[in-house]
Amino acid sequence: MKRIIVAVLISLLAVNTVFAAGGGENGAFPTRNITMICPWSAGGGTDAILRALSAAASKQLGVNIIVDNRTGGAGAIGHAAIMNARADGYTMGMITFELNSLPQQGLVNFTFEDFEPLILVNADAAALTVHVNAPYNTVREFVEYARRNPGTISIGNSAPGSVWHIGAGLLASETGIQVNHIPFEGAAGAVTALAGGHIQAVSVSLAEVRSQVEAGNVKVLGVMDAQRSPMFPNVPTFREQGFDIVYQTWRGLALPRGVDPAIRETLERAFTAAVEDPAFVEQARNLNLNLYFLPSGEFATFLRDNKEAVTRTMIDLGMVN
């Protein structure tokens, strides 16, 4: 009888050890592939950095991480899919700036508080990019042209109420110009339209226009950052050109609420290590994406502060319903 009791105790101890190792009630985690939801289309900055990060994290977790692009609704569809996913750690996603701009417009009935933030990965400034044959070569020349020709310039963005729509609105508001805002489902479509001469400008990140710049199809007039980009050192900031405009997007990882704490910790450790992976760092550099890391606790504070700042800007621009 004693031998039986000892055997049972050993078995229970082994089971508890597996649970404590990070699997929760289903045992060790992960045991199968993870789905990573991207709220934006393939080819854009969010998709590019998420695929690179997922590849690095796959090495840490020992399973494949499959990126699933859920586009539409200015990011609303993808974000909703992350929020409504089963809280088992096998479905997560990349949340973006729009999570803090859609609720104020009445476009979604959720906020960042309906997610469990994991890590902040990236922050990138907006840049004003135009067709290579455009008759202006500086932000000031662009503004002066727009003032002389009100309503004739169309600026592409990544959907109504998205980060780049608000960026274009901020540009118009601060410079006193009248432009047409043309929505696309992601920055990639807007940049393609610009290169083809269908619109006159885009207000997206440097990473998202880089390939077209290198192809000689577009040119960057200025970046809305506090300092020049190391990858585009010849592109002056808006401040250098007399316009006090600093504006950035951000991207981070989040889970649906209710994920087992042990699983959440496993994922945070893996993706934190992935951010430091030399191969990922090199890919981010090649994509001209600025890495900006915050762990879960600091990311939560960042989200709250960003929501307040974005709301103030949107109120000033008359974009809050």
CSV table of C-alpha atoms in Angstrom, one decimal:
chain,number,residue,atom,x,y,z
A,1,MET,CA,0.0,0.0,0.0
A,2,LYS,CA,2.8,2.4,0.8
A,3,ARG,CA,4.4,1.8,-2.6
A,4,ILE,CA,1.1,2.7,-4.2
A,5,ILE,CA,0.7,5.9,-2.2
A,6,VAL,CA,4.3,6.9,-3.1
A,7,ALA,CA,3.7,6.2,-6.8
A,8,VAL,CA,0.5,8.3,-6.7
A,9,LEU,CA,2.3,11.2,-5.0
A,10,ILE,CA,5.2,11.1,-7.5
A,11,SER,CA,2.7,11.2,-10.4
A,12,LEU,CA,0.8,14.1,-8.9
A,13,LEU,CA,4.1,16.0,-8.4
A,14,ALA,CA,5.1,15.4,-12.0
A,15,VAL,CA,1.7,16.7,-13.2
A,16,ASN,CA,2.0,19.8,-11.0
A,17,THR,CA,5.5,20.4,-12.3
A,18,VAL,CA,4.2,20.4,-15.9
A,19,PHE,CA,1.4,22.8,-15.0
A,20,ALA,CA,3.9,25.2,-13.2
A,21,ALA,CA,6.2,25.1,-16.2
A,22,GLY,CA,3.8,27.3,-18.1
A,23,GLY,CA,1.1,25.3,-19.6
A,24,GLY,CA,-1.9,25.8,-17.3
A,25,GLU,CA,-4.5,23.1,-17.3
A,26,ASN,CA,-3.5,21.8,-20.8
A,27,GLY,CA,0.1,20.9,-19.9
A,28,ALA,CA,3.3,22.3,-21.4
A,29,PHE,CA,2.9,25.4,-23.6
A,30,PRO,CA,3.1,25.6,-26.5
A,31,THR,CA,2.5,22.2,-28.1
A,32,ARG,CA,1.1,23.4,-31.4
A,33,ASN,CA,1.4,26.4,-33.8
A,34,ILE,CA,0.4,29.9,-32.7
A,35,THR,CA,-1.8,32.2,-34.8
A,36,MET,CA,-0.7,35.8,-34.9
A,37,ILE,CA,-3.4,38.2,-36.2
A,38,CYS,CA,-2.3,41.3,-38.2
A,39,PRO,CA,-5.0,44.0,-38.5
A,40,TRP,CA,-3.4,45.3,-41.7
A,41,SER,CA,-2.7,44.1,-45.2
A,42,ALA,CA,0.4,42.2,-46.3
A,43,GLY,CA,3.2,44.4,-47.5
A,44,GLY,CA,2.8,47.2,-45.0
A,45,GLY,CA,5.0,48.1,-42.1
A,46,THR,CA,2.9,46.3,-39.5
A,47,ASP,CA,2.9,43.1,-41.5
A,48,ALA,CA,6.6,43.3,-42.2
A,49,ILE,CA,7.7,43.7,-38.7
A,50,LEU,CA,5.2,41.2,-37.3
A,51,ARG,CA,6.4,38.5,-39.7
A,52,ALA,CA,10.1,39.2,-38.8
A,53,LEU,CA,9.3,39.1,-35.1
A,54,SER,CA,7.2,36.0,-35.4
A,55,ALA,CA,10.0,34.2,-37.1
A,56,ALA,CA,12.4,35.1,-34.3
A,57,ALA,CA,10.0,34.1,-31.6
A,58,SER,CA,9.3,30.7,-33.3
A,59,LYS,CA,12.9,29.8,-32.5
A,60,GLN,CA,12.3,30.6,-28.8
A,61,LEU,CA,9.0,28.7,-28.6
A,62,GLY,CA,9.8,25.7,-30.8
A,63,VAL,CA,6.6,26.0,-32.9
A,64,ASN,CA,5.6,27.9,-36.0
A,65,ILE,CA,3.8,31.3,-35.6
A,66,ILE,CA,1.5,31.8,-38.5
A,67,VAL,CA,0.6,35.4,-39.4
A,68,ASP,CA,-3.1,35.9,-40.3
A,69,ASN,CA,-4.0,39.2,-42.0
A,70,ARG,CA,-7.5,40.3,-40.9
A,71,THR,CA,-8.1,43.6,-42.7
A,72,GLY,CA,-10.9,46.0,-42.9
A,73,GLY,CA,-12.7,48.7,-40.9
A,74,ALA,CA,-9.5,50.8,-40.4
A,75,GLY,CA,-8.0,48.0,-38.3
A,76,ALA,CA,-11.3,47.3,-36.4
A,77,ILE,CA,-11.8,43.8,-37.8
A,78,GLY,CA,-8.3,42.6,-36.9
A,79,HIS,CA,-8.3,44.1,-33.4
A,80,ALA,CA,-11.8,42.6,-32.7
A,81,ALA,CA,-10.4,39.2,-33.8
A,82,ILE,CA,-7.6,39.5,-31.3
A,83,MET,CA,-9.9,40.6,-28.5
A,84,ASN,CA,-12.5,37.8,-29.2
A,85,ALA,CA,-9.9,35.0,-29.7
A,86,ARG,CA,-9.9,32.0,-27.3
A,87,ALA,CA,-7.8,32.9,-24.3
A,88,ASP,CA,-5.5,29.9,-24.5
A,89,GLY,CA,-2.4,31.7,-25.7
A,90,TYR,CA,-2.6,30.1,-29.2
A,91,THR,CA,-4.1,33.2,-30.8
A,92,MET,CA,-2.7,36.6,-30.2
A,93,GLY,CA,-1.9,39.6,-32.4
A,94,MET,CA,-0.3,43.0,-33.1
A,95,ILE,CA,-2.2,46.0,-31.9
A,96,THR,CA,-1.5,49.3,-33.4
A,97,PHE,CA,-2.1,53.0,-33.0
A,98,GLU,CA,-5.7,52.7,-34.3
A,99,LEU,CA,-6.7,50.9,-31.1
A,100,ASN,CA,-6.5,54.4,-29.5
A,101,SER,CA,-8.3,56.3,-32.3
A,102,LEU,CA,-11.2,54.1,-33.4
A,103,PRO,CA,-13.2,54.2,-30.1
A,104,GLN,CA,-13.5,58.0,-30.1
A,105,GLN,CA,-15.1,57.9,-33.5
A,106,GLY,CA,-17.7,55.4,-32.5
A,107,LEU,CA,-16.2,52.8,-34.9
A,108,VAL,CA,-15.6,50.1,-32.3
A,109,ASN,CA,-17.1,49.3,-28.9
A,110,PHE,CA,-13.9,48.3,-27.2
A,111,THR,CA,-10.7,50.0,-26.0
A,112,PHE,CA,-7.1,49.0,-25.1
A,113,GLU,CA,-8.4,48.0,-21.7
A,114,ASP,CA,-10.1,45.0,-23.4
A,115,PHE,CA,-6.7,43.5,-24.2
A,116,GLU,CA,-3.8,42.2,-22.2
A,117,PRO,CA,-0.7,44.1,-23.5
A,118,LEU,CA,2.4,41.9,-23.9
A,119,ILE,CA,5.2,44.1,-25.3
A,120,LEU,CA,5.7,47.3,-27.3
A,121,VAL,CA,7.9,46.6,-30.3
A,122,ASN,CA,8.1,49.6,-32.5
A,123,ALA,CA,7.4,53.3,-33.0
A,124,ASP,CA,7.8,55.2,-36.3
A,125,ALA,CA,7.3,58.8,-37.3
A,126,ALA,CA,5.1,59.9,-40.2
A,127,ALA,CA,6.8,61.2,-43.3
A,128,LEU,CA,5.4,63.4,-46.1
A,129,THR,CA,6.2,61.6,-49.4
A,130,VAL,CA,5.2,62.8,-52.9
A,131,HIS,CA,5.7,61.6,-56.5
A,132,VAL,CA,9.2,62.0,-57.8
A,133,ASN,CA,8.1,64.4,-60.5
A,134,ALA,CA,6.1,66.6,-58.1
A,135,PRO,CA,6.8,70.4,-58.4
A,136,TYR,CA,7.9,70.7,-54.8
A,137,ASN,CA,11.0,69.5,-53.0
A,138,THR,CA,10.5,70.7,-49.5
A,139,VAL,CA,7.7,70.7,-47.0
A,140,ARG,CA,7.5,74.5,-47.3
A,141,GLU,CA,7.2,74.3,-51.1
A,142,PHE,CA,4.5,71.6,-50.7
A,143,VAL,CA,2.5,73.8,-48.2
A,144,GLU,CA,2.8,76.9,-50.4
A,145,TYR,CA,1.6,74.9,-53.5
A,146,ALA,CA,-1.3,73.6,-51.5
A,147,ARG,CA,-2.2,77.1,-50.3
A,148,ARG,CA,-2.2,78.3,-53.9
A,149,ASN,CA,-4.2,75.3,-55.1
A,150,PRO,CA,-6.7,74.5,-52.2
A,151,GLY,CA,-8.4,71.1,-52.5
A,152,THR,CA,-6.3,69.9,-55.4
A,153,ILE,CA,-3.9,67.7,-53.5
A,154,SER,CA,-5.0,64.2,-52.5
A,155,ILE,CA,-3.2,62.6,-49.6
A,156,GLY,CA,-3.4,58.8,-49.2
A,157,ASN,CA,-3.6,57.1,-45.8
A,158,SER,CA,-4.2,53.7,-44.2
A,159,ALA,CA,-8.0,54.1,-43.7
A,160,PRO,CA,-10.4,56.6,-42.1
A,161,GLY,CA,-9.4,57.4,-38.5
A,162,SER,CA,-6.2,55.5,-38.8
A,163,VAL,CA,-2.8,56.8,-37.6
A,164,TRP,CA,-1.8,58.1,-41.0
A,165,HIS,CA,-5.2,59.8,-41.6
A,166,ILE,CA,-4.8,61.6,-38.3
A,167,GLY,CA,-1.3,62.5,-39.3
A,168,ALA,CA,-2.4,64.0,-42.6
A,169,GLY,CA,-5.1,65.8,-40.7
A,170,LEU,CA,-2.6,67.2,-38.3
A,171,LEU,CA,-0.4,68.3,-41.2
A,172,ALA,CA,-3.3,70.1,-42.8
A,173,SER,CA,-4.4,71.7,-39.5
A,174,GLU,CA,-1.0,72.9,-38.5
A,175,THR,CA,-0.1,74.3,-41.9
A,176,GLY,CA,-3.6,75.7,-42.8
A,177,ILE,CA,-3.9,73.8,-46.1
A,178,GLN,CA,-7.0,72.1,-47.7
A,179,VAL,CA,-6.4,68.6,-49.0
A,180,ASN,CA,-8.4,65.5,-49.9
A,181,HIS,CA,-7.9,62.5,-47.6
A,182,ILE,CA,-8.0,59.2,-49.6
A,183,PRO,CA,-8.4,56.0,-47.5
A,184,PHE,CA,-6.7,52.7,-48.3
A,185,GLU,CA,-6.8,49.4,-46.4
A,186,GLY,CA,-3.2,49.7,-45.3
A,187,ALA,CA,-0.2,51.9,-46.2
A,188,ALA,CA,1.0,49.6,-49.0
A,189,GLY,CA,-2.0,50.4,-51.2
A,190,ALA,CA,-1.6,54.2,-50.7
A,191,VAL,CA,2.1,54.1,-51.6
A,192,THR,CA,1.4,52.1,-54.7
A,193,ALA,CA,-1.2,54.6,-55.7
A,194,LEU,CA,1.3,57.4,-55.2
A,195,ALA,CA,3.9,55.8,-57.2
A,196,GLY,CA,1.4,55.3,-60.0
A,197,GLY,CA,0.5,59.0,-60.0
A,198,HIS,CA,-3.1,58.5,-58.8
A,199,ILE,CA,-2.7,60.6,-55.7
A,200,GLN,CA,-0.2,63.4,-54.8
A,201,ALA,CA,1.1,62.5,-51.4
A,202,VAL,CA,1.1,60.0,-48.5
A,203,SER,CA,1.6,60.5,-44.8
A,204,VAL,CA,3.0,57.1,-43.8
A,205,SER,CA,6.2,55.9,-42.3
A,206,LEU,CA,9.6,55.9,-44.0
A,207,ALA,CA,9.7,52.1,-43.8
A,208,GLU,CA,6.5,52.0,-45.9
A,209,VAL,CA,7.9,54.2,-48.7
A,210,ARG,CA,11.5,53.0,-48.7
A,211,SER,CA,11.2,50.6,-51.6
A,212,GLN,CA,9.5,53.1,-53.9
A,213,VAL,CA,12.1,55.8,-52.9
A,214,GLU,CA,14.9,53.4,-53.8
A,215,ALA,CA,13.1,52.6,-57.1
A,216,GLY,CA,13.1,56.3,-57.9
A,217,ASN,CA,9.3,56.6,-58.0
A,218,VAL,CA,8.7,58.9,-55.0
A,219,LYS,CA,10.6,61.4,-52.9
A,220,VAL,CA,10.4,62.2,-49.1
A,221,LEU,CA,10.0,65.9,-48.2
A,222,GLY,CA,10.2,65.6,-44.5
A,223,VAL,CA,9.8,63.4,-41.4
A,224,MET,CA,7.6,64.2,-38.4
A,225,ASP,CA,10.2,63.3,-35.8
A,226,ALA,CA,12.4,65.0,-33.3
A,227,GLN,CA,15.5,64.0,-35.2
A,228,ARG,CA,16.4,62.7,-38.7
A,229,SER,CA,16.2,59.0,-39.4
A,230,PRO,CA,19.6,57.2,-39.5
A,231,MET,CA,18.5,55.4,-42.6
A,232,PHE,CA,17.4,58.6,-44.4
A,233,PRO,CA,20.0,61.1,-43.0
A,234,ASN,CA,19.4,63.6,-45.9
A,235,VAL,CA,15.7,63.9,-45.2
A,236,PRO,CA,15.1,66.9,-42.8
A,237,THR,CA,12.5,66.9,-40.0
A,238,PHE,CA,9.5,69.1,-40.2
A,239,ARG,CA,10.9,71.2,-37.3
A,240,GLU,CA,14.0,71.9,-39.4
A,241,GLN,CA,11.8,73.3,-42.1
A,242,GLY,CA,9.9,75.5,-39.7
A,243,PHE,CA,6.9,73.3,-38.8
A,244,ASP,CA,6.7,72.1,-35.2
A,245,ILE,CA,5.0,68.8,-36.0
A,246,VAL,CA,6.1,65.5,-34.3
A,247,TYR,CA,3.9,62.5,-34.8
A,248,GLN,CA,4.4,58.8,-34.6
A,249,THR,CA,2.7,55.4,-34.9
A,250,TRP,CA,3.3,52.5,-32.7
A,251,ARG,CA,3.0,48.7,-32.8
A,252,GLY,CA,2.9,46.1,-30.0
A,253,LEU,CA,1.7,42.6,-29.1
A,254,ALA,CA,-1.4,41.8,-27.1
A,255,LEU,CA,-3.5,38.8,-26.0
A,256,PRO,CA,-7.2,38.5,-25.4
A,257,ARG,CA,-8.0,39.0,-21.7
A,258,GLY,CA,-8.1,35.9,-19.5
A,259,VAL,CA,-4.9,34.1,-20.7
A,260,ASP,CA,-3.3,32.0,-18.0
A,261,PRO,CA,-0.6,34.0,-16.3
A,262,ALA,CA,2.0,31.3,-16.8
A,263,ILE,CA,1.3,31.2,-20.5
A,264,ARG,CA,1.4,35.0,-20.7
A,265,GLU,CA,4.8,35.0,-19.0
A,266,THR,CA,6.1,32.3,-21.4
A,267,LEU,CA,5.0,34.4,-24.4
A,268,GLU,CA,6.4,37.6,-23.0
A,269,ARG,CA,9.8,36.0,-22.3
A,270,ALA,CA,9.9,34.5,-25.8
A,271,PHE,CA,9.0,37.7,-27.6
A,272,THR,CA,11.3,39.8,-25.4
A,273,ALA,CA,14.1,37.5,-26.5
A,274,ALA,CA,13.0,37.7,-30.1
A,275,VAL,CA,13.2,41.5,-30.0
A,276,GLU,CA,16.9,41.1,-29.1
A,277,ASP,CA,17.6,38.4,-31.7
A,278,PRO,CA,20.4,39.8,-34.0
A,279,ALA,CA,18.6,38.5,-37.1
A,280,PHE,CA,15.4,40.3,-36.1
A,281,VAL,CA,17.3,43.5,-35.3
A,282,GLU,CA,19.0,43.4,-38.7
A,283,GLN,CA,15.7,42.8,-40.4
A,284,ALA,CA,14.1,45.7,-38.6
A,285,ARG,CA,17.0,47.9,-39.6
A,286,ASN,CA,16.7,46.8,-43.3
A,287,LEU,CA,13.0,47.6,-43.1
A,288,ASN,CA,13.9,51.0,-41.6
A,289,LEU,CA,11.6,50.3,-38.6
A,290,ASN,CA,12.6,51.9,-35.4
A,291,LEU,CA,12.6,49.4,-32.5
A,292,TYR,CA,11.1,50.7,-29.3
A,293,PHE,CA,10.7,48.1,-26.6
A,294,LEU,CA,8.6,48.2,-23.4
A,295,PRO,CA,7.6,45.2,-21.2
A,296,SER,CA,4.0,44.5,-20.4
A,297,GLY,CA,3.6,46.7,-17.4
A,298,GLU,CA,5.2,49.8,-19.0
A,299,PHE,CA,3.3,49.1,-22.3
A,300,ALA,CA,0.0,49.3,-20.3
A,301,THR,CA,1.0,52.7,-19.0
A,302,PHE,CA,2.1,53.8,-22.5
A,303,LEU,CA,-1.3,52.8,-23.9
A,304,ARG,CA,-3.2,54.8,-21.4
A,305,ASP,CA,-1.0,57.9,-21.9
A,306,ASN,CA,-1.2,57.6,-25.7
A,307,LYS,CA,-5.0,57.3,-25.6
A,308,GLU,CA,-5.2,60.6,-23.7
A,309,ALA,CA,-2.8,62.4,-26.1
A,310,VAL,CA,-4.5,61.0,-29.2
A,311,THR,CA,-8.0,62.0,-28.0
A,312,ARG,CA,-6.8,65.6,-27.4
A,313,THR,CA,-5.5,65.8,-31.0
A,314,MET,CA,-8.6,64.3,-32.5
A,315,ILE,CA,-10.8,66.7,-30.6
A,316,ASP,CA,-8.7,69.6,-32.0
A,317,LEU,CA,-9.2,68.2,-35.5
A,318,GLY,CA,-13.0,67.7,-35.0
A,319,MET,CA,-12.7,63.9,-35.4
A,320,VAL,CA,-14.4,62.8,-32.2
A,321,ASN,CA,-18.0,61.8,-32.4
